[in-house]
Coordinates of C-alpha atoms and ligand atoms in Angstrom, one line a residue:
M1 CA -25.0 2.3 22.3
T2 CA -23.1 1.7 19.0
I3 CA -20.0 -0.5 19.2
Y4 CA -17.4 -0.5 16.4
V5 CA -15.1 -3.4 15.9
S6 CA -12.8 -3.8 12.9
L7 CA -13.2 -6.6 10.4
D8 CA -9.7 -6.0 9.0
S9 CA -7.7 -9.2 8.8
A10 CA -5.0 -7.8 11.0
A11 CA -7.6 -7.1 13.7
K12 CA -9.1 -10.5 13.1
A13 CA -5.7 -12.1 13.5
L14 CA -5.5 -10.5 16.9
G15 CA -9.0 -11.7 18.0
A16 CA -11.4 -9.0 16.8
D17 CA -14.0 -11.6 15.7
D18 CA -14.1 -13.3 19.1
I19 CA -14.5 -10.0 20.8
A20 CA -17.3 -8.9 18.5
R21 CA -19.1 -12.2 19.0
A22 CA -18.7 -12.0 22.8
L23 CA -20.0 -8.5 22.9
Q24 CA -23.1 -9.5 20.9
D25 CA -23.8 -12.7 22.9
R26 CA -23.3 -11.0 26.3
A27 CA -25.4 -8.0 25.4
A28 CA -28.2 -10.3 24.2
A29 CA -27.9 -12.4 27.4
R30 CA -28.1 -9.2 29.6
G31 CA -30.8 -7.6 27.5
I32 CA -28.7 -4.6 26.6
D33 CA -29.5 -3.0 23.3
I34 CA -26.4 -2.5 21.1
R35 CA -25.7 -1.8 17.5
L36 CA -22.5 -3.6 16.4
V37 CA -20.8 -2.1 13.3
R38 CA -17.9 -3.9 11.7
T39 CA -15.6 -1.3 10.2
G40 CA -12.3 -1.2 8.4
S41 CA -9.1 -0.7 10.5
R42 CA -8.0 2.6 12.1
G43 CA -4.5 1.4 11.4
M44 CA -3.3 1.3 15.0
I45 CA -2.4 -2.4 14.9
W46 CA -0.9 -2.4 18.4
L47 CA -4.3 -1.5 19.9
E48 CA -6.2 -4.4 18.2
P49 CA -8.6 -5.8 19.1
L50 CA -9.8 -2.2 19.3
V51 CA -13.3 -1.6 20.5
E52 CA -14.9 1.9 20.0
I53 CA -18.1 2.7 21.8
S54 CA -20.4 5.7 21.2
R55 CA -23.1 6.3 23.8
D56 CA -26.1 8.6 23.2
G57 CA -24.6 9.8 19.9
G58 CA -21.4 11.0 21.6
P59 CA -17.8 10.5 20.2
R60 CA -16.4 7.1 19.8
V61 CA -14.3 6.2 22.8
A62 CA -11.5 3.7 22.3
H63 CA -10.6 0.6 24.2
G64 CA -7.7 -1.6 23.3
P65 CA -6.2 -4.0 23.1
V66 CA -9.4 -5.5 24.6
T67 CA -9.4 -8.9 26.3
A68 CA -12.2 -11.4 26.7
D69 CA -12.6 -10.6 30.5
Q70 CA -13.5 -7.0 29.7
I71 CA -16.7 -7.6 27.9
D72 CA -19.1 -6.9 30.8
A73 CA -17.1 -3.8 31.8
L74 CA -17.2 -2.6 28.2
L75 CA -21.0 -2.9 28.1
D76 CA -21.3 -1.2 31.6
G77 CA -19.0 1.6 30.6
T78 CA -16.5 0.8 33.3
A79 CA -13.7 -0.6 31.2
P80 CA -10.4 1.3 30.9
N81 CA -10.4 3.6 27.9
L82 CA -8.0 5.6 25.8
G83 CA -10.4 8.6 25.4
P84 CA -12.0 9.7 22.1
T85 CA -10.4 7.7 19.3
E86 CA -9.9 10.7 17.2
D87 CA -7.8 12.3 20.0
I88 CA -5.2 9.4 20.1
P89 CA -2.0 11.2 19.0
F90 CA -1.2 8.5 16.3
L91 CA -4.6 9.4 14.6
A92 CA -4.8 13.1 15.5
R93 CA -1.4 13.8 13.8
Q94 CA -2.5 12.3 10.5
T95 CA -3.9 13.9 7.4
R96 CA -6.3 11.2 6.2
L97 CA -7.4 11.7 2.6
T98 CA -7.0 8.3 1.0
F99 CA -7.9 6.6 4.3
A100 CA -10.5 9.2 5.3
R101 CA -13.3 6.7 5.7
C102 CA -11.3 3.6 6.7
G103 CA -12.1 2.5 10.2
I104 CA -15.1 4.9 10.3
T105 CA -17.7 3.4 7.9
D106 CA -19.2 0.0 7.3
P107 CA -17.1 -0.9 4.2
L108 CA -20.1 -2.6 2.5
S109 CA -22.7 0.1 3.2
M110 CA -23.4 2.3 0.2
D111 CA -25.4 4.7 2.5
D112 CA -22.4 5.0 4.8
Y113 CA -20.1 5.6 1.8
I114 CA -22.3 8.4 0.4
A115 CA -22.8 9.9 3.8
H116 CA -19.0 10.3 4.1
G117 CA -18.4 11.9 0.7
G118 CA -18.5 8.8 -1.5
L119 CA -19.6 9.3 -5.1
T120 CA -19.1 13.0 -4.9
G121 CA -15.9 12.7 -7.0
L122 CA -17.5 10.5 -9.6
R123 CA -20.5 12.8 -10.0
R124 CA -18.1 15.6 -10.7
A125 CA -16.1 13.5 -13.1
L126 CA -19.3 12.6 -15.0
E127 CA -19.7 16.3 -15.8
M128 CA -16.2 16.5 -17.3
T129 CA -14.7 15.4 -20.6
A130 CA -12.0 12.7 -20.6
A131 CA -9.4 15.3 -21.3
E132 CA -10.6 17.4 -18.3
I133 CA -10.4 14.4 -16.0
V134 CA -6.9 13.7 -17.1
E135 CA -6.0 17.4 -16.6
E136 CA -7.4 17.4 -13.1
T137 CA -5.4 14.3 -12.2
K138 CA -2.3 15.9 -13.6
T139 CA -3.0 19.1 -11.5
S140 CA -3.2 16.9 -8.3
G141 CA 0.4 15.9 -8.8
L142 CA -0.6 12.3 -7.9
R143 CA 2.2 9.8 -8.6
G144 CA 1.9 6.1 -8.7
R145 CA 1.9 4.6 -5.2
G146 CA 3.0 1.2 -6.3
G147 CA 6.7 2.0 -6.3
A148 CA 7.8 3.7 -9.5
G149 CA 6.2 7.0 -8.7
F150 CA 5.2 7.7 -12.3
P151 CA 2.7 10.6 -12.6
T152 CA -0.8 9.1 -12.9
G153 CA -2.3 11.8 -15.1
I154 CA 0.4 11.4 -17.7
K155 CA -0.1 7.6 -17.8
W156 CA -3.9 8.1 -18.2
D157 CA -3.3 10.6 -21.0
T158 CA -1.3 8.1 -23.0
V159 CA -4.2 5.6 -22.7
R160 CA -6.8 8.3 -23.4
Q161 CA -5.1 9.2 -26.7
A162 CA -4.6 5.6 -27.9
Q163 CA -7.0 4.4 -30.5
A164 CA -8.6 1.0 -29.8
D165 CA -11.9 -0.7 -29.7
Q166 CA -11.3 -1.8 -26.1
K167 CA -9.2 -0.4 -23.3
Y168 CA -8.7 -1.7 -19.7
I169 CA -8.1 -0.4 -16.2
V170 CA -6.0 -2.9 -14.2
C171 CA -5.6 -2.4 -10.5
N172 CA -2.4 -3.8 -9.1
A173 CA -3.3 -5.3 -5.8
D174 CA -0.5 -7.8 -5.6
E175 CA 1.1 -5.8 -2.7
G176 CA 4.3 -7.9 -2.5
D177 CA 6.5 -5.5 -0.6
S178 CA 7.5 -6.7 2.9
G179 CA 6.0 -4.7 5.7
T180 CA 3.2 -3.2 3.5
F181 CA -0.5 -3.6 4.0
A182 CA -2.2 -0.4 2.9
D183 CA -3.7 -1.9 -0.2
R184 CA -5.2 -4.7 1.8
M185 CA -6.5 -2.2 4.4
I186 CA -8.3 -0.2 1.7
M187 CA -9.8 -3.2 0.0
E188 CA -11.1 -4.6 3.3
G189 CA -12.0 -1.2 4.8
D190 CA -13.1 1.1 2.0
P191 CA -13.5 -1.0 -1.2
L192 CA -16.0 1.3 -2.8
S193 CA -13.4 4.0 -3.0
L194 CA -11.2 1.8 -5.1
I195 CA -14.1 0.9 -7.3
E196 CA -15.0 4.6 -7.7
G197 CA -11.4 5.4 -8.5
M198 CA -11.3 2.7 -11.2
V199 CA -14.6 4.0 -12.7
I200 CA -13.2 7.5 -12.9
A201 CA -10.0 6.1 -14.5
G202 CA -12.3 4.4 -17.1
L203 CA -14.1 7.8 -17.8
A204 CA -10.7 9.4 -18.3
T205 CA -9.4 6.9 -20.8
H206 CA -12.6 5.5 -22.4
A207 CA -11.9 2.1 -20.9
T208 CA -15.0 0.2 -20.1
K209 CA -13.6 -2.8 -18.3
G210 CA -11.5 -3.2 -15.2
F211 CA -9.6 -6.0 -13.4
V212 CA -8.4 -6.1 -9.8
Y213 CA -5.4 -8.4 -9.6
I214 CA -5.3 -9.5 -5.9
R215 CA -2.7 -11.7 -4.4
S216 CA -4.1 -15.1 -3.2
E217 CA -2.7 -14.5 0.3
Y218 CA -5.5 -11.9 0.8
P219 CA -8.6 -14.0 1.1
D220 CA -10.5 -11.4 3.2
A221 CA -9.7 -8.6 0.7
I222 CA -10.9 -10.8 -2.1
A223 CA -14.2 -11.6 -0.4
V224 CA -14.9 -8.0 0.6
M225 CA -14.0 -6.7 -2.9
D226 CA -16.2 -9.4 -4.4
R227 CA -19.2 -8.2 -2.3
A228 CA -18.4 -4.6 -2.9
I229 CA -18.5 -5.1 -6.7
R230 CA -21.9 -6.7 -6.4
I231 CA -23.1 -3.8 -4.3
A232 CA -21.6 -1.3 -6.7
R233 CA -23.6 -3.0 -9.6
E234 CA -26.8 -2.8 -7.6
H235 CA -26.4 0.9 -7.0
G236 CA -25.4 1.8 -10.6
L237 CA -21.8 2.5 -9.7
L238 CA -20.9 -0.2 -12.2
G239 CA -22.8 -1.4 -15.3
H240 CA -24.2 -0.1 -18.5
S241 CA -25.3 3.3 -17.2
L242 CA -23.0 4.7 -14.5
L243 CA -25.2 6.6 -12.0
G244 CA -27.8 7.0 -14.8
S245 CA -25.4 8.4 -17.4
S246 CA -24.5 7.2 -20.8
H247 CA -21.1 5.8 -19.6
A248 CA -20.5 2.1 -19.0
F249 CA -17.9 0.4 -16.8
D250 CA -17.7 -3.0 -15.2
M251 CA -15.0 -5.0 -13.5
E252 CA -13.9 -8.3 -12.1
I253 CA -11.4 -9.8 -9.7
R254 CA -8.4 -12.0 -10.8
V255 CA -6.5 -13.8 -8.1
G256 CA -2.7 -14.1 -8.3
A257 CA -0.8 -17.3 -7.5
G258 CA 1.9 -15.9 -5.3
A259 CA 5.0 -14.6 -7.0
Y260 CA 6.6 -11.3 -6.1
V261 CA 7.4 -10.6 -9.7
C262 CA 3.8 -10.8 -10.6
G263 CA 3.5 -7.3 -9.0
E264 CA 5.6 -6.0 -11.8
E265 CA 3.1 -4.6 -14.3
T266 CA 3.9 -6.6 -17.4
S267 CA 4.4 -9.8 -15.5
L268 CA 1.1 -9.1 -13.8
L269 CA -0.6 -8.7 -17.2
N270 CA 0.8 -12.1 -18.4
S271 CA -0.5 -13.7 -15.2
L272 CA -3.9 -12.0 -15.6
E273 CA -4.1 -13.4 -19.1
G274 CA -3.5 -16.9 -17.8
K275 CA 0.2 -17.0 -18.9
R276 CA 3.4 -17.6 -16.9
G277 CA 4.2 -14.5 -14.8
V278 CA 7.3 -13.5 -16.8
V279 CA 8.3 -9.8 -17.4
R280 CA 7.7 -8.4 -20.9
A281 CA 10.2 -6.2 -22.6
K282 CA 9.1 -2.6 -22.9
P283 CA 8.3 -1.1 -25.4
P284 CA 5.5 -1.5 -26.1
L285 CA 4.2 0.2 -22.9
P286 CA 1.2 -1.4 -21.3
A287 CA -0.5 2.0 -21.9
L288 CA -0.4 1.2 -25.6
E289 CA -0.4 -2.6 -25.6
G290 CA -1.3 -4.0 -22.2
A291 CA -4.0 -6.5 -21.2
F292 CA -4.9 -8.7 -24.2
G293 CA -2.8 -6.4 -26.4
K294 CA -5.1 -3.4 -25.7
P295 CA -4.2 0.0 -24.2
T296 CA -4.3 -0.5 -20.5
V297 CA -3.9 1.6 -17.3
V298 CA -2.0 -0.3 -14.6
N299 CA -2.3 1.5 -11.3
N300 CA -1.7 0.6 -7.7
V301 CA -4.6 0.3 -5.3
L302 CA -3.6 3.5 -3.5
S303 CA -3.3 5.5 -6.6
L304 CA -6.8 4.5 -7.7
A305 CA -8.4 4.8 -4.3
T306 CA -7.0 8.3 -3.9
I307 CA -8.7 9.5 -7.1
P308 CA -12.2 9.9 -5.6
V309 CA -11.0 12.3 -2.9
I310 CA -9.0 14.3 -5.4
F311 CA -12.2 14.8 -7.4
E312 CA -14.3 15.4 -4.3
K313 CA -12.1 18.1 -2.8
G314 CA -10.4 19.4 -6.0
A315 CA -7.0 18.6 -7.4
Q316 CA -5.5 21.8 -5.9
H317 CA -6.6 20.9 -2.4
Y318 CA -4.7 17.6 -2.8
A319 CA -1.7 19.3 -4.4
D320 CA -1.4 21.8 -1.6
F321 CA -0.1 19.0 0.6
G322 CA 3.5 17.7 0.2
L323 CA 6.9 18.7 -0.7
G324 CA 8.6 19.5 -4.0
R325 CA 7.4 17.1 -6.7
S326 CA 6.0 14.7 -4.0
R327 CA 2.4 16.1 -3.8
G328 CA -0.4 15.1 -1.5
T329 CA -0.4 12.5 1.2
M330 CA 1.2 9.1 1.5
P331 CA -0.2 6.2 3.6
I332 CA 3.0 5.1 5.3
Q333 CA 3.1 1.6 6.8
I334 CA 5.3 1.2 9.8
A335 CA 6.2 -2.4 10.6
G336 CA 8.9 -4.8 11.9
N337 CA 10.4 -4.4 15.3
V338 CA 8.5 -1.3 16.2
R339 CA 6.3 -0.3 19.2
H340 CA 3.4 1.3 17.4
G341 CA 3.1 -0.5 14.1
G342 CA 0.4 0.6 11.7
L343 CA -0.7 2.9 9.0
F344 CA 0.0 6.6 9.2
E345 CA -1.2 8.8 6.4
T346 CA 0.5 12.2 6.2
A347 CA 1.6 14.8 3.7
F348 CA 5.0 14.1 2.2
G349 CA 7.9 15.8 4.0
L350 CA 8.0 14.4 7.5
P351 CA 11.5 13.4 8.5
L352 CA 12.1 9.6 8.5
G353 CA 13.3 9.7 12.1
D354 CA 9.9 11.3 13.2
L355 CA 8.1 8.4 11.6
V356 CA 10.3 5.8 13.3
N357 CA 10.9 7.2 16.7
D358 CA 8.2 9.6 17.4
I359 CA 5.2 8.1 15.6
G360 CA 6.4 4.5 15.6
G361 CA 7.7 4.8 19.2
G362 CA 11.0 3.2 18.5
T363 CA 11.6 -0.6 18.6
A364 CA 9.2 -3.0 20.2
S365 CA 12.2 -4.7 21.9
G366 CA 13.1 -1.4 23.6
R367 CA 16.7 -1.7 22.1
P368 CA 18.2 1.1 19.9
V369 CA 17.2 1.2 16.3
K370 CA 20.0 0.0 14.1
A371 CA 18.4 0.5 10.7
V372 CA 15.2 0.7 8.8
Q373 CA 14.5 -0.6 5.3
V374 CA 12.2 1.7 3.3
G375 CA 10.4 0.5 0.2
G376 CA 10.1 -3.2 0.6
P377 CA 12.7 -5.9 -0.3
L378 CA 14.2 -3.7 -3.1
G379 CA 14.5 -0.6 -0.8
A380 CA 17.7 0.7 0.8
Y381 CA 18.6 0.5 4.5
F382 CA 18.8 3.8 6.4
A383 CA 20.8 4.2 9.6
P384 CA 19.8 6.7 12.3
H385 CA 22.3 9.3 11.1
Q386 CA 20.1 9.6 7.9
F387 CA 16.9 10.0 9.8
D388 CA 16.6 13.7 8.9
T389 CA 15.8 12.7 5.3
P390 CA 12.3 14.0 4.5
F391 CA 9.8 11.4 3.3
G392 CA 9.5 12.2 -0.4
Y393 CA 10.5 10.7 -3.8
E394 CA 13.3 13.1 -4.5
D395 CA 14.8 13.3 -1.1
F396 CA 15.0 9.5 -0.8
D397 CA 16.4 9.3 -4.3
Q398 CA 19.2 11.7 -3.3
A399 CA 19.9 9.7 -0.2
G400 CA 20.4 6.6 -2.3
G401 CA 17.1 5.0 -1.6
L402 CA 13.5 4.9 -2.6
I403 CA 10.1 5.1 -0.9
G404 CA 8.5 2.4 -3.0
H405 CA 5.1 1.5 -1.6
A406 CA 6.0 3.4 1.6
G407 CA 6.7 0.5 3.9
I408 CA 9.1 1.1 6.7
T409 CA 10.5 -2.0 8.4
V410 CA 12.4 -1.3 11.6
F411 CA 15.4 -3.4 13.0
D412 CA 17.0 -3.1 16.4
D413 CA 20.8 -3.4 17.1
T414 CA 20.7 -7.2 17.2
A415 CA 20.0 -7.3 13.4
D416 CA 22.8 -8.8 11.3
M417 CA 23.0 -6.6 8.3
G418 CA 25.3 -9.0 6.4
A419 CA 22.6 -11.7 6.8
L420 CA 19.9 -9.3 5.6
A421 CA 22.0 -8.4 2.5
R422 CA 22.4 -12.1 1.8
F423 CA 18.7 -12.5 2.2
A424 CA 18.1 -9.7 -0.4
M425 CA 20.1 -11.6 -3.0
E426 CA 18.5 -14.9 -2.0
F427 CA 15.1 -13.3 -2.4
C428 CA 16.0 -12.0 -5.8
A429 CA 17.3 -15.5 -6.8
V430 CA 14.1 -17.2 -5.7
E431 CA 11.7 -14.7 -7.1
S432 CA 13.5 -13.9 -10.4
C433 CA 11.3 -14.6 -13.4
G434 CA 14.5 -15.8 -15.2
K435 CA 14.1 -13.7 -18.3
C436 CA 17.4 -11.8 -18.0
T437 CA 20.9 -13.0 -17.1
P438 CA 22.1 -10.2 -14.6
C439 CA 19.2 -11.1 -12.3
R440 CA 18.8 -14.8 -12.9
I441 CA 22.5 -15.6 -12.6
G442 CA 23.7 -12.5 -10.8
A443 CA 21.5 -13.0 -7.7
V444 CA 22.8 -16.6 -7.2
R445 CA 26.4 -15.3 -7.6
G446 CA 25.5 -12.5 -5.2
V447 CA 24.6 -15.0 -2.4
E448 CA 27.9 -16.8 -3.0
T449 CA 29.9 -13.6 -3.0
I450 CA 28.4 -12.4 0.2
D451 CA 29.1 -15.8 1.8
R452 CA 32.8 -15.4 0.6
I453 CA 33.0 -11.9 2.2
R454 CA 31.5 -13.1 5.4
A455 CA 33.9 -16.1 5.5
G456 CA 36.8 -13.6 5.5
D457 CA 37.6 -13.0 1.8
T458 CA 37.3 -9.2 2.1
A459 CA 38.7 -8.7 -1.5
A460 CA 35.4 -10.1 -2.7
T461 CA 33.7 -6.8 -1.8
D462 CA 35.0 -5.4 -5.1
L463 CA 33.4 -8.3 -6.9
L464 CA 30.1 -7.7 -5.1
T465 CA 30.2 -4.0 -6.1
D466 CA 30.9 -5.0 -9.7
L467 CA 28.1 -7.5 -9.7
C468 CA 25.7 -5.0 -8.2
D469 CA 26.7 -2.5 -10.9
T470 CA 25.9 -5.1 -13.6
M471 CA 22.6 -6.0 -12.0
T472 CA 21.6 -2.3 -11.7
S473 CA 22.5 -1.4 -15.3
G474 CA 21.7 -4.7 -17.1
S475 CA 18.5 -6.0 -15.5
L476 CA 15.3 -5.8 -17.5
C477 CA 13.1 -4.9 -14.5
A478 CA 13.5 -3.5 -11.0
L479 CA 13.7 -6.9 -9.3
G480 CA 17.2 -7.4 -10.5
G481 CA 17.8 -3.7 -11.0
F482 CA 17.0 -2.6 -7.4
T483 CA 18.2 -5.6 -5.4
P484 CA 21.6 -3.8 -5.1
Y485 CA 19.9 -1.1 -3.0
P486 CA 19.5 -3.1 0.2
V487 CA 22.8 -5.0 -0.5
M488 CA 25.0 -2.1 -1.1
S489 CA 23.4 0.2 1.6
A490 CA 23.9 -2.6 4.2
L491 CA 27.5 -3.0 3.1
R492 CA 28.2 0.7 3.1
L493 CA 26.5 1.4 6.4
F494 CA 27.5 -1.7 8.3
P495 CA 30.7 -3.2 6.9
Q496 CA 31.5 -4.7 10.3
D497 CA 28.5 -7.0 9.8
F498 CA 30.2 -8.4 6.7
G499 CA 33.4 -8.9 8.7
T500 CA 35.1 -6.1 6.7
T501 CA 36.0 -2.5 7.2
K502 CA 34.5 0.8 6.0
E503 CA 37.5 1.4 3.7
A504 CA 37.3 -2.1 2.1
A505 CA 33.5 -1.7 1.7
E506 CA 34.0 1.6 -0.2
Ligands
FMN1 C1 9.5 -6.8 -8.9 C2 8.4 -5.8 -8.9 C3 7.3 -5.9 -8.1 C4 6.3 -5.0 -8.0 N1 5.2 -5.2 -7.2 C5 4.2 -4.3 -7.2 C6 3.1 -4.5 -6.3 O1 3.0 -5.5 -5.6 N2 2.1 -3.6 -6.4 C7 2.2 -2.5 -7.2 O2 1.2 -1.7 -7.2 N3 3.2 -2.2 -8.0 C8 4.3 -3.1 -8.0 N4 5.3 -2.9 -8.8 C9 5.3 -1.7 -9.7 C10 4.5 -2.0 -11.0 O3 5.4 -2.5 -11.9 C11 3.9 -0.7 -11.5 O4 4.9 0.3 -11.6 C12 2.7 -0.1 -10.8 O5 1.7 -1.1 -10.6 C13 2.1 1.0 -11.5 O6 1.1 1.6 -10.7 P1 1.2 3.0 -10.1 O7 1.7 3.9 -11.2 O8 -0.1 3.4 -9.6 O9 2.2 2.9 -9.0 C14 6.4 -3.8 -8.8 C15 7.5 -3.7 -9.7 C16 8.5 -4.6 -9.7 C17 9.7 -4.4 -10.6
SF4_2 S1 15.3 -8.5 -13.6 FE1 14.8 -10.6 -12.9 S2 12.6 -10.5 -12.6 FE2 13.2 -8.7 -13.8 S3 13.0 -9.5 -16.0 FE3 15.1 -9.8 -15.4 S4 15.1 -12.0 -14.6 FE4 13.0 -11.3 -14.6

């Protein structure tokens, strides 16, 4: 009997370690022979602690959320179950490419990794020139998953063509967006895919050194990545001779100190260099003058961790999924007041409402959905009448929003959207790096102005609109530049929560 329990920190927070220990202790006490495998997360957080049991080589059968009093019944095969894990609709409806191995393999077993397609992509890339690797990445249509959605292949091409004695690959694992956790899940659940992706990025650009900048709030991810890097070195996935070839690449982890703005790529580079996390003016682009002044690829965890499967299955296979210029799949994170919170990877194009109501199951409170915020603290709010918007970069742009890092946070009808708009300005004021005036001063004035509107000064809505226009057009980076998205969408959609009318809000 093989028993699978996740070691993901969300599963652990819900008691997975205790359940795993109890299963081991009880099996030993009763003389039952079990093999316990700690995997990454399947992404069905509401079922954690999830225990999967395979008997006599059969399919994994799911049990969850498991309680301590079910241990004996689990070992006896009499505990209530949810059927084969793969048949649970939340999983069965997904197209898992980036997350294909997550929740299935032991994250730190190179054998498991290879048995499930790992290193196939790198072996293929090692047969290609740097220009061919870049071309394959362009063909895949992959766009940056960190928020800006910039085509990954084009970024790599700029670094490839830059002349320098040293180039770097920097993985942005700051994952600051509210309601997002996909980067953490990959680092804890399939860290070797991220390493393989960074190595391929190195081959594409002639970079030989990489950094993973991980937020300090992710101690488990840091620990797993650290061990994975050692394992990768032992197996020749990192080092002087990659898989026996003449190519070299190595990497190390840098830990952030907890600032949202340090997820912005130039601020991150300053922090990585040991400087204050303040945004740098562009140009120069990091692709030409990045870490330590050298040409640098800065990519999100998901962008890099998707590269191996693109090279394993072929760029066209990846590009065949999706909608318009939003190609491939997106690991969407559903959180907030929602019944079935978790990670759902699917091709671009699914309507927002399907994700919230059908897949997410509506609110956890059972009350009607009032709004969802998509794309973290800088993302716009969407009301149910906009739920037919297909999940994709262009469609969200046209609807006045952004998909960002694909986090969806759900609110029920008790949410006070005026208070949430105020929070958006307050967040910007607290997290502002202070480099430019529209953000540093504007966010503080924004809080004051929203307070005035809510105190009955409805004429101040014009002032708020002007202020948001100034922040949008005058801010140096998207922290100040995008904060107007949640503020203005909340005001437009829910003027009553500001104590004003639709006409005054427009
Ligand atoms: C305020 C702010 C915070 C950001 N936080 C993150 C983050 O936590 N993770 C991330 O990958 N990108 C973040 N970004 C986007 C990065 O600047 C950059 O676009 C990204 O790392 C590039 O990688 P990609 O092309 O793979 O998306 C942030 C941007 C801004 C303006
Ligand atoms: S918009 Fe805000 S965070 Fe960005 S550079 Fe200006 S002050 Fe710094």
